[in-house]
Amino acid sequence: MDDILTVFQASKYCNVSPKTIINWIEAGHIEAYKTV
């Protein structure tokens, strides 16, 4: 899957909370980018 998702969209897709997605990003499990 090469789609770009927001933290909220990713949390709905994975059926977890947005905080869990943020934790996964900080742990290096998910690659993330900030947009301006």
mmCIF file of N, CA and C in Angstrom:
data_model
loop_
_atom_site.group_PDB
_atom_site.id
_atom_site.type_symbol
_atom_site.label_atom_id
_atom_site.label_comp_id
_atom_site.label_asym_id
_atom_site.label_seq_id
_atom_site.Cartn_x
_atom_site.Cartn_y
_atom_site.Cartn_z
ATOM 1 N N MET A 1 0.852 -1.179 0.000
ATOM 2 C CA MET A 1 0.000 0.000 0.000
ATOM 3 C C MET A 1 0.893 1.236 0.000
ATOM 4 N N ASP A 2 0.810 2.028 -1.049
ATOM 5 C CA ASP A 2 1.628 3.227 -1.175
ATOM 6 C C ASP A 2 0.816 4.496 -0.979
ATOM 7 N N ASP A 3 -0.369 4.379 -0.408
ATOM 8 C CA ASP A 3 -1.205 5.549 -0.181
ATOM 9 C C ASP A 3 -0.667 6.359 0.986
ATOM 10 N N ILE A 4 -0.917 7.662 0.938
ATOM 11 C CA ILE A 4 -0.554 8.542 2.044
ATOM 12 C C ILE A 4 -1.801 8.740 2.896
ATOM 13 N N LEU A 5 -1.671 8.466 4.186
ATOM 14 C CA LEU A 5 -2.796 8.574 5.109
ATOM 15 C C LEU A 5 -2.447 9.531 6.235
ATOM 16 N N THR A 6 -3.458 10.174 6.789
ATOM 17 C CA THR A 6 -3.259 10.940 8.008
ATOM 18 C C THR A 6 -3.191 9.967 9.184
ATOM 19 N N VAL A 7 -2.763 10.464 10.326
ATOM 20 C CA VAL A 7 -2.732 9.625 11.528
ATOM 21 C C VAL A 7 -4.135 9.098 11.817
ATOM 22 N N PHE A 8 -5.132 9.959 11.683
ATOM 23 C CA PHE A 8 -6.510 9.544 11.958
ATOM 24 C C PHE A 8 -6.971 8.464 10.979
ATOM 25 N N GLN A 9 -6.682 8.642 9.693
ATOM 26 C CA GLN A 9 -7.070 7.649 8.690
ATOM 27 C C GLN A 9 -6.372 6.318 8.949
ATOM 28 N N ALA A 10 -5.080 6.373 9.279
ATOM 29 C CA ALA A 10 -4.328 5.147 9.552
ATOM 30 C C ALA A 10 -4.885 4.435 10.779
ATOM 31 N N SER A 11 -5.294 5.204 11.794
ATOM 32 C CA SER A 11 -5.846 4.585 13.004
ATOM 33 C C SER A 11 -7.167 3.885 12.706
ATOM 34 N N LYS A 12 -7.995 4.483 11.847
ATOM 35 C CA LYS A 12 -9.254 3.832 11.468
ATOM 36 C C LYS A 12 -8.976 2.573 10.654
ATOM 37 N N TYR A 13 -8.008 2.638 9.744
ATOM 38 C CA TYR A 13 -7.666 1.496 8.895
ATOM 39 C C TYR A 13 -7.154 0.327 9.734
ATOM 40 N N CYS A 14 -6.333 0.638 10.761
ATOM 41 C CA CYS A 14 -5.743 -0.410 11.608
ATOM 42 C C CYS A 14 -6.611 -0.748 12.812
ATOM 43 N N ASN A 15 -7.715 -0.010 13.000
ATOM 44 C CA ASN A 15 -8.625 -0.221 14.122
ATOM 45 C C ASN A 15 -7.915 -0.049 15.469
ATOM 46 N N VAL A 16 -7.112 1.017 15.554
ATOM 47 C CA VAL A 16 -6.429 1.377 16.795
ATOM 48 C C VAL A 16 -6.620 2.875 17.012
ATOM 49 N N SER A 17 -6.168 3.376 18.149
ATOM 50 C CA SER A 17 -6.308 4.804 18.427
ATOM 51 C C SER A 17 -5.226 5.597 17.687
ATOM 52 N N PRO A 18 -5.481 6.887 17.439
ATOM 53 C CA PRO A 18 -4.451 7.723 16.820
ATOM 54 C C PRO A 18 -3.156 7.751 17.638
ATOM 55 N N LYS A 19 -3.259 7.697 18.956
ATOM 56 C CA LYS A 19 -2.062 7.679 19.811
ATOM 57 C C LYS A 19 -1.225 6.439 19.537
ATOM 58 N N THR A 20 -1.857 5.311 19.269
ATOM 59 C CA THR A 20 -1.121 4.090 18.939
ATOM 60 C C THR A 20 -0.332 4.287 17.654
ATOM 61 N N ILE A 21 -0.935 4.919 16.654
ATOM 62 C CA ILE A 21 -0.232 5.198 15.401
ATOM 63 C C ILE A 21 0.976 6.091 15.672
ATOM 64 N N ILE A 22 0.798 7.118 16.483
ATOM 65 C CA ILE A 22 1.910 8.012 16.832
ATOM 66 C C ILE A 22 3.007 7.237 17.544
ATOM 67 N N ASN A 23 2.638 6.342 18.450
ATOM 68 C CA ASN A 23 3.633 5.512 19.141
ATOM 69 C C ASN A 23 4.393 4.641 18.148
ATOM 70 N N TRP A 24 3.689 4.057 17.175
ATOM 71 C CA TRP A 24 4.335 3.222 16.159
ATOM 72 C C TRP A 24 5.297 4.045 15.315
ATOM 73 N N ILE A 25 4.908 5.289 14.988
ATOM 74 C CA ILE A 25 5.787 6.180 14.221
ATOM 75 C C ILE A 25 7.048 6.471 15.028
ATOM 76 N N GLU A 26 6.879 6.840 16.302
ATOM 77 C CA GLU A 26 8.021 7.166 17.158
ATOM 78 C C GLU A 26 8.932 5.967 17.373
ATOM 79 N N ALA A 27 8.370 4.757 17.371
ATOM 80 C CA ALA A 27 9.163 3.540 17.557
ATOM 81 C C ALA A 27 9.830 3.093 16.254
ATOM 82 N N GLY A 28 9.479 3.735 15.136
ATOM 83 C CA GLY A 28 10.081 3.393 13.858
ATOM 84 C C GLY A 28 9.378 2.283 13.102
ATOM 85 N N HIS A 29 8.205 1.882 13.553
ATOM 86 C CA HIS A 29 7.457 0.814 12.885
ATOM 87 C C HIS A 29 6.749 1.304 11.624
ATOM 88 N N ILE A 30 6.456 2.602 11.586
ATOM 89 C CA ILE A 30 5.761 3.208 10.447
ATOM 90 C C ILE A 30 6.581 4.407 9.990
ATOM 91 N N GLU A 31 6.745 4.537 8.677
ATOM 92 C CA GLU A 31 7.434 5.696 8.121
ATOM 93 C C GLU A 31 6.429 6.837 8.013
ATOM 94 N N ALA A 32 6.826 8.023 8.448
ATOM 95 C CA ALA A 32 5.902 9.153 8.454
ATOM 96 C C ALA A 32 6.592 10.411 7.941
ATOM 97 N N TYR A 33 5.775 11.299 7.394
ATOM 98 C CA TYR A 33 6.245 12.586 6.891
ATOM 99 C C TYR A 33 5.320 13.673 7.400
ATOM 100 N N LYS A 34 5.893 14.832 7.714
ATOM 101 C CA LYS A 34 5.083 15.991 8.072
ATOM 102 C C LYS A 34 4.952 16.862 6.837
ATOM 103 N N THR A 35 3.743 17.352 6.585
ATOM 104 C CA THR A 35 3.519 18.251 5.457
ATOM 105 C C THR A 35 3.262 19.655 5.982
ATOM 106 N N VAL A 36 3.556 20.611 5.152
ATOM 107 C CA VAL A 36 3.381 22.009 5.556
ATOM 108 C C VAL A 36 2.326 22.652 4.696
#
